[in-house]
PDB file of C-alpha atoms in Angstrom:
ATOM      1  CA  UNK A   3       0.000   0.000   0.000  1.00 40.00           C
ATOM      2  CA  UNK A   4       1.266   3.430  -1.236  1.00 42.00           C
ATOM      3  CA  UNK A   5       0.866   6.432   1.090  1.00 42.00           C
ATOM      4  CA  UNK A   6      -1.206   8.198  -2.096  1.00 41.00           C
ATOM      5  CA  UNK A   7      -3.875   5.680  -1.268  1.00 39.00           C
ATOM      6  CA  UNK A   8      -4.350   6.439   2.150  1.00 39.00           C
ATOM      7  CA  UNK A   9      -4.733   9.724   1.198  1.00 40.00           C
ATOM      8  CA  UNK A  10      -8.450  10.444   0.861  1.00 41.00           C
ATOM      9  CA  UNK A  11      -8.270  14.366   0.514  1.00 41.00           C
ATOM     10  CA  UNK A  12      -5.226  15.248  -0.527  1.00 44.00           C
ATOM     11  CA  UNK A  13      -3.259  14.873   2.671  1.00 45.00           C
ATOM     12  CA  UNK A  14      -2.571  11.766   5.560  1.00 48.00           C
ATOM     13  CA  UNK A  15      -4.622  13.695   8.488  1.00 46.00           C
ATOM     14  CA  UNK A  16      -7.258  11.352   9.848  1.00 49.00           C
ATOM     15  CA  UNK A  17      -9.003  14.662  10.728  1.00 49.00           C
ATOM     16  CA  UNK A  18      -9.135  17.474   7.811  1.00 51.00           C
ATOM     17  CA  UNK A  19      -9.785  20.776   8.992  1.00 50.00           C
ATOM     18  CA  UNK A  20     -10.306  23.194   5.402  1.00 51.00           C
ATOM     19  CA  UNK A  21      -7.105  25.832   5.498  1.00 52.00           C
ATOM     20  CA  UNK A  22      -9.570  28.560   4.756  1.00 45.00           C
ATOM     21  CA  UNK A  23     -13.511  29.709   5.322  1.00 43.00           C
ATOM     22  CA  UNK A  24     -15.284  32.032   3.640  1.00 41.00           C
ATOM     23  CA  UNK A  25     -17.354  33.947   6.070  1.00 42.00           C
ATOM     24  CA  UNK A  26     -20.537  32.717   6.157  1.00 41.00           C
ATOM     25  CA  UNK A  27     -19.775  29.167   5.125  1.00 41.00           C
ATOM     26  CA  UNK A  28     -19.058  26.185   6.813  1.00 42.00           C
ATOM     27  CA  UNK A  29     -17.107  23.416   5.107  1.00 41.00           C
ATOM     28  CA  UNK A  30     -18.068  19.338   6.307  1.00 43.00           C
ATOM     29  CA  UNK A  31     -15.853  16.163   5.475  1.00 43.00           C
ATOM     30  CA  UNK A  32     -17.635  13.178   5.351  1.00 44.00           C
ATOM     31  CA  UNK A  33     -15.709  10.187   4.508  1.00 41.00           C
ATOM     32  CA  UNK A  34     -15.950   6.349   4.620  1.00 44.00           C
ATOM     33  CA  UNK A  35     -13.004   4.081   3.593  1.00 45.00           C
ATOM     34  CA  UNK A  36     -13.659   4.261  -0.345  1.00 43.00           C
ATOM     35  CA  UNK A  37     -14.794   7.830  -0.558  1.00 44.00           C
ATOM     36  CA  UNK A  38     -14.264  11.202   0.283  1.00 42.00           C
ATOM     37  CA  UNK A  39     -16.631  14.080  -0.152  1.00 45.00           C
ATOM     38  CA  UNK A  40     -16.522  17.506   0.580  1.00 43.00           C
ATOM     39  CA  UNK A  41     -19.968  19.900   1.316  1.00 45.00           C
ATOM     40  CA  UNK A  42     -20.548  23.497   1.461  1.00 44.00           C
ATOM     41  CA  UNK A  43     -23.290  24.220   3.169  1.00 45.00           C
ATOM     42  CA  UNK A  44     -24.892  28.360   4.167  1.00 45.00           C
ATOM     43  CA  UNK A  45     -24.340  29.112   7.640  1.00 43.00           C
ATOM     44  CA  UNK A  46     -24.919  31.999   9.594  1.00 45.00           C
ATOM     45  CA  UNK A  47     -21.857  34.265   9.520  1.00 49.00           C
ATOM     46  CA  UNK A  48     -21.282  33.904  13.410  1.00 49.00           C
ATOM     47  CA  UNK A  49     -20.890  31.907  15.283  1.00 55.00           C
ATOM     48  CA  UNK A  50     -19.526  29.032  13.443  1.00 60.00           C
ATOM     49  CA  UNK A  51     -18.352  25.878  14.769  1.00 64.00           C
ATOM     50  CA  UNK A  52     -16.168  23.100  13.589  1.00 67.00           C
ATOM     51  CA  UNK A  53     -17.503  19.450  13.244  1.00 74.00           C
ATOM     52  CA  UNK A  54     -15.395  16.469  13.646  1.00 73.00           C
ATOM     53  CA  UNK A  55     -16.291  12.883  12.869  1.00 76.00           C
ATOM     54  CA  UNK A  56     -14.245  10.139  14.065  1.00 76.00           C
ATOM     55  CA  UNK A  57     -14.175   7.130  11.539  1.00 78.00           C
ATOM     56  CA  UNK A  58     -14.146   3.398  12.571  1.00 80.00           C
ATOM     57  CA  UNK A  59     -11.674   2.650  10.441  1.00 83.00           C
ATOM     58  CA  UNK A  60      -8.143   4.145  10.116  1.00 82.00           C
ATOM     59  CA  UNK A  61      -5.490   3.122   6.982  1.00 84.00           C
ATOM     60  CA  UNK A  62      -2.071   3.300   8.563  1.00 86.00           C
ATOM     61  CA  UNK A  63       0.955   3.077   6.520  1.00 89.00           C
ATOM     62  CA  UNK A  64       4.442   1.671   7.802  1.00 88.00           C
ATOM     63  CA  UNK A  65       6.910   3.760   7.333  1.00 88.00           C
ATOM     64  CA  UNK A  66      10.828   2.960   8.286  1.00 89.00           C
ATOM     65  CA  UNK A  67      12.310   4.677  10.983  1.00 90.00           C
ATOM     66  CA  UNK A  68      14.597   7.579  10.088  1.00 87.00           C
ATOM     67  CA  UNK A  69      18.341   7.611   9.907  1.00 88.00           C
ATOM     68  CA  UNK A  70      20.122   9.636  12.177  1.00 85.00           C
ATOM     69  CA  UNK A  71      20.781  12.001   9.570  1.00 86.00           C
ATOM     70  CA  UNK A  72      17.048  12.131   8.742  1.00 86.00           C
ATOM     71  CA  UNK A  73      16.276  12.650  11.921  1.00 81.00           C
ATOM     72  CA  UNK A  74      19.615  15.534  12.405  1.00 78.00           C
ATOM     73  CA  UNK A  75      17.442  17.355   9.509  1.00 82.00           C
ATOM     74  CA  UNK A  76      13.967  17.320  10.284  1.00 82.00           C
ATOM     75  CA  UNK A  77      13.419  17.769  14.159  1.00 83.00           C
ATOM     76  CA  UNK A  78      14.738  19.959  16.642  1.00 86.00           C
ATOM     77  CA  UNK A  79      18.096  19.407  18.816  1.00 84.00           C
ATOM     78  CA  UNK A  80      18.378  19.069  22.604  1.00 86.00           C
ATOM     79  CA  UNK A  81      20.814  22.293  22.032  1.00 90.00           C
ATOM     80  CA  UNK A  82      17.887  24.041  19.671  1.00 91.00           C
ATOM     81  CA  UNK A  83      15.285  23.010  22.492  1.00 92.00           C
ATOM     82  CA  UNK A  84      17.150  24.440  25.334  1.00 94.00           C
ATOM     83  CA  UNK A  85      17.964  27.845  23.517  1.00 95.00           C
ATOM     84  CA  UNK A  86      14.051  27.985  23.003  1.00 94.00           C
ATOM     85  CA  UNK A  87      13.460  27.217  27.006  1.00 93.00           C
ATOM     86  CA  UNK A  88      16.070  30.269  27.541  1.00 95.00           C
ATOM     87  CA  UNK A  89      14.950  32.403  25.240  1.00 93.00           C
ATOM     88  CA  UNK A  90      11.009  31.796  26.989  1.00 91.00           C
ATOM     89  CA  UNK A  91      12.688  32.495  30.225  1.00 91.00           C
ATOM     90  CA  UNK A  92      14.666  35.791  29.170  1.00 92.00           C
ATOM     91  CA  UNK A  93      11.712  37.229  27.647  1.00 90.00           C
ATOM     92  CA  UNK A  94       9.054  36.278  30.072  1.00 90.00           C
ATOM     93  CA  UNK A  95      11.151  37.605  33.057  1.00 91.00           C
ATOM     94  CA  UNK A  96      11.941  40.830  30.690  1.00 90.00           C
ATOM     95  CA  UNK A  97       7.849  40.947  30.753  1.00 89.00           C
ATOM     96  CA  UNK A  98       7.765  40.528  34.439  1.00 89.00           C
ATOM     97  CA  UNK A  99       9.966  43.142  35.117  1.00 89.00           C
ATOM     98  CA  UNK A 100       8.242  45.719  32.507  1.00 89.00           C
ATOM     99  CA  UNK A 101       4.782  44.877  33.714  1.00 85.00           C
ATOM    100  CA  UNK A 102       5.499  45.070  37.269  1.00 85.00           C
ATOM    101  CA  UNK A 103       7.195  48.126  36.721  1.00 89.00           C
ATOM    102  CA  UNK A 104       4.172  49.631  34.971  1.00 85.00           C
ATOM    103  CA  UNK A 105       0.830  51.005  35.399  1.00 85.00           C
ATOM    104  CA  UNK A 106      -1.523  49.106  33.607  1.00 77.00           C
ATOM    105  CA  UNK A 107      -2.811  52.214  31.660  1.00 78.00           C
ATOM    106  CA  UNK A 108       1.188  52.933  30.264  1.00 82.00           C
ATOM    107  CA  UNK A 109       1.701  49.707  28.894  1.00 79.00           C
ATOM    108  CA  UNK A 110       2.525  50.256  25.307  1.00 80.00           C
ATOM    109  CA  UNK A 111       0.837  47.963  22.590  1.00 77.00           C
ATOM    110  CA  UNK A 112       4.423  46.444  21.892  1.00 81.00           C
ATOM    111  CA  UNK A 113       4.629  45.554  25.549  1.00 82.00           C
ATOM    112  CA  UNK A 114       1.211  43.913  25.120  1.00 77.00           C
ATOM    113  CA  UNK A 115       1.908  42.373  22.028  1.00 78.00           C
ATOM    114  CA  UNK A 116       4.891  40.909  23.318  1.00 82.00           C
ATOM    115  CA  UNK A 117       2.493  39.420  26.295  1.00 82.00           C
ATOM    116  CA  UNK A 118       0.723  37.703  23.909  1.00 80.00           C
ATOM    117  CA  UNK A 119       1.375  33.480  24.123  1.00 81.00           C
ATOM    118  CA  UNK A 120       3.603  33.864  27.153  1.00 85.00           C
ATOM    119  CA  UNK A 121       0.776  35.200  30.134  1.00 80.00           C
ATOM    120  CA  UNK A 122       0.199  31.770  31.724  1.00 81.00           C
ATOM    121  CA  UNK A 123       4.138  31.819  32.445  1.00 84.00           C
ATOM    122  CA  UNK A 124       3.567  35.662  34.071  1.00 82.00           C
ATOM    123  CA  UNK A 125       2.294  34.276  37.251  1.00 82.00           C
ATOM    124  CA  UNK A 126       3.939  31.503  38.811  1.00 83.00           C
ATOM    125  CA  UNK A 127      -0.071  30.691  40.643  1.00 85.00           C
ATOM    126  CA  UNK A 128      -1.166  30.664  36.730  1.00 82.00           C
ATOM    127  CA  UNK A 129       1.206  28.897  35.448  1.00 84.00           C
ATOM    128  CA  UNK A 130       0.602  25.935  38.303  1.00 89.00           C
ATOM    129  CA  UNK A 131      -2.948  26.113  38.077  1.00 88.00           C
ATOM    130  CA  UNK A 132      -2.880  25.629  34.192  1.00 87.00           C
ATOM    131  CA  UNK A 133      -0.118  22.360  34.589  1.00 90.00           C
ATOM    132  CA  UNK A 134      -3.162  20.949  36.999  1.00 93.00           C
ATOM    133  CA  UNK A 135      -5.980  21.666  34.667  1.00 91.00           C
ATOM    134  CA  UNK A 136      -3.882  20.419  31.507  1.00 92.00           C
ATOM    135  CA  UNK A 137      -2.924  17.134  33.164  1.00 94.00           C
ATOM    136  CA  UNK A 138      -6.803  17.126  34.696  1.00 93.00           C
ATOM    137  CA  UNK A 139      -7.994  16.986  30.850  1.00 93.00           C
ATOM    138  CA  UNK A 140      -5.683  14.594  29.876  1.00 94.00           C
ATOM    139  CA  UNK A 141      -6.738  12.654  32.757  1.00 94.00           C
ATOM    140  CA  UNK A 142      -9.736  12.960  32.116  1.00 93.00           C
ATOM    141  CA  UNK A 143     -10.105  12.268  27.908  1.00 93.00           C
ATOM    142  CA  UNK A 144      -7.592   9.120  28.712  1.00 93.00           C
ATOM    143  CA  UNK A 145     -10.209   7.563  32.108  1.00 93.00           C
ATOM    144  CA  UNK A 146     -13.078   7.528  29.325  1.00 92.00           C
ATOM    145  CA  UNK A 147     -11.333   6.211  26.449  1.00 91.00           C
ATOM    146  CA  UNK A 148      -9.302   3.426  28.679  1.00 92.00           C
ATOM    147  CA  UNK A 149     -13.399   2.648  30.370  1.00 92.00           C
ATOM    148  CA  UNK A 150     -14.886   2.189  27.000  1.00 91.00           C
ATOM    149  CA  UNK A 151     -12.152   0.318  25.845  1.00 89.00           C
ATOM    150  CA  UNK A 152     -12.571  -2.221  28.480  1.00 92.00           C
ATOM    151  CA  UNK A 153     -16.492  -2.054  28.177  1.00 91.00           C
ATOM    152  CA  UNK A 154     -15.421  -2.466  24.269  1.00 86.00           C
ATOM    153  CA  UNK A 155     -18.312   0.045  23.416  1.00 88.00           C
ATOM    154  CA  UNK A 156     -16.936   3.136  21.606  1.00 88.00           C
ATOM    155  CA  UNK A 157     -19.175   6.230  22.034  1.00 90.00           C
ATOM    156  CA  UNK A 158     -17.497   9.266  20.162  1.00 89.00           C
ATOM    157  CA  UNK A 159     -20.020  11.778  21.429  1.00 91.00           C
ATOM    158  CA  UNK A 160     -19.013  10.705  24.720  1.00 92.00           C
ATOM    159  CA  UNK A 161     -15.517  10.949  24.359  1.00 91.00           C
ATOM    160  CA  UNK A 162     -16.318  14.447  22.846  1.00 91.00           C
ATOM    161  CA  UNK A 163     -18.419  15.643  25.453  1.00 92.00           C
ATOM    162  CA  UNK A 164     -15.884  14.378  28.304  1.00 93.00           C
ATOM    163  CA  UNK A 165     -12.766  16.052  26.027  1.00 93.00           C
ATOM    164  CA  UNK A 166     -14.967  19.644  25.911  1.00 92.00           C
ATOM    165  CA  UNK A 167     -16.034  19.725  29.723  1.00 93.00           C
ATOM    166  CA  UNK A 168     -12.618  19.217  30.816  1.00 92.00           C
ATOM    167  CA  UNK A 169     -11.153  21.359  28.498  1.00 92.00           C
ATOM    168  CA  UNK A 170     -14.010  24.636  29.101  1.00 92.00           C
ATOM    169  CA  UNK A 171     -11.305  26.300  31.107  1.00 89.00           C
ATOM    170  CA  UNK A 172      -9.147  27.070  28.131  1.00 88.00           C
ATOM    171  CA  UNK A 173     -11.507  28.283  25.865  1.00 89.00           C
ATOM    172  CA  UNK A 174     -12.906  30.640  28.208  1.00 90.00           C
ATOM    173  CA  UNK A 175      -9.723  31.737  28.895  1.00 85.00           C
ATOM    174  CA  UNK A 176      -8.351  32.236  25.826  1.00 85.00           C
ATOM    175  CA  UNK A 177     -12.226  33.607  25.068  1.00 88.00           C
ATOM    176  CA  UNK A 178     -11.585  36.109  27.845  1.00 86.00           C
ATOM    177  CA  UNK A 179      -7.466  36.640  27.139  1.00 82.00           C
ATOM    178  CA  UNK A 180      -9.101  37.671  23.042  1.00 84.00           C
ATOM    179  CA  UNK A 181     -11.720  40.199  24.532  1.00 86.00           C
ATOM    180  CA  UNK A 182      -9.411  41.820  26.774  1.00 80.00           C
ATOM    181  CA  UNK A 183      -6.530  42.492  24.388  1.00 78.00           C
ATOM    182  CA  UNK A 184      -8.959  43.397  21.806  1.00 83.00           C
ATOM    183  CA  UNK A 185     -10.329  46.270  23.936  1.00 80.00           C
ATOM    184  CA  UNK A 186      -6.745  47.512  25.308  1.00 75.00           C
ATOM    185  CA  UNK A 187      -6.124  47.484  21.514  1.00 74.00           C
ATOM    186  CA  UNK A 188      -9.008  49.454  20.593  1.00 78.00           C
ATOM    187  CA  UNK A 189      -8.446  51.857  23.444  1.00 75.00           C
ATOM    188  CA  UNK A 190      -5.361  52.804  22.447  1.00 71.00           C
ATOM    189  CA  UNK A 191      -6.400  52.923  19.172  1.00 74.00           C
ATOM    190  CA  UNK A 192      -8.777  55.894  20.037  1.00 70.00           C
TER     191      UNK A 192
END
């Protein structure tokens, strides 16, 4: 078996989320192991929401291990991942000290944009609290798939529903972390 015919929509994601949306439109993959079909369907413009559907069956390809030189080329080094961890920890206590140092109101909007991806690691308490919650989800996702593995009845919906209660924390935090940049943005805009 090739890896071109595993390929039902032009790439080897199980999942396929579309690269782009029109506004307005919402864009479903439905496949089964012989066919792949794409839909456009009218939606409101807002809000729209993404649907996933889990197949039964999977094709899986074998592929050979990389060489060492394959491997050298395509992934990161331990010496390229611990510049990165330095380079998060010089610029988030830079932040620290800027913030700290600041009154909310004379933060500049390259300060704040410069906040942006790093404020979990602002706040030792945050950061904590958000290690708990991500290893809670995990937890969480892995308990229901591990039960219904032994009870060998598969309930996607269940598995979904589990996966977005346990994960609500993050999307109403980044929800919240979206509004509140967007009106420091707009106020300074003014």
């Amino acid at each position: 078996m090739t890896p071109e015919s595993t390929m039902n929509c032009g790439n080897d994601l199980l999942v396929d989320f579309p690269t782009s949306r029109r506004q307005g439109q919402i864009f479903t993959v439905e496949s089964t192991p012989s066919t792949s079909t794409s839909k456009e369907q009218s939606t409101p413009p807002f809000p729209s929401f993404k649907k996933v559907r889990f197949s039964e069956v999977a094709d899986m390809t074998h592929v050979d291990f990389p060489s060492s030189s394959e491997l050298r080329q395509r992934w990161y080094t331990a010496d390229d991942k611990t510049r990165f961890k330095r380079i998060l920890a010089r610029d988030v206590r830079r932040m620290i000290s800027i913030v700290s140092s600041t009154p909310g109101e004379c933060l500049s909007t390259e300060v704040l944009e410069a906040c942006v991806g790093i404020e979990v690691f602002l706040s030792q308490d945050l950061a904590q609290r958000t290690r708990e919650k991500r290893a809670r989800h995990m937890i969480g996702v892995l308990n229901e798939s591990g039960r219904q593995g032994r009870s060998e009845r598969i309930d996607d919906e269940r598995l979904s529903r589990v996966s977005e209660k346990t994960s609500r924390w993050a999307r109403d935090r980044a929800f919240e972390l979206a509004v509140g940049y967007w009106e420091l943005f707009r106020e300074m805009e003014e």
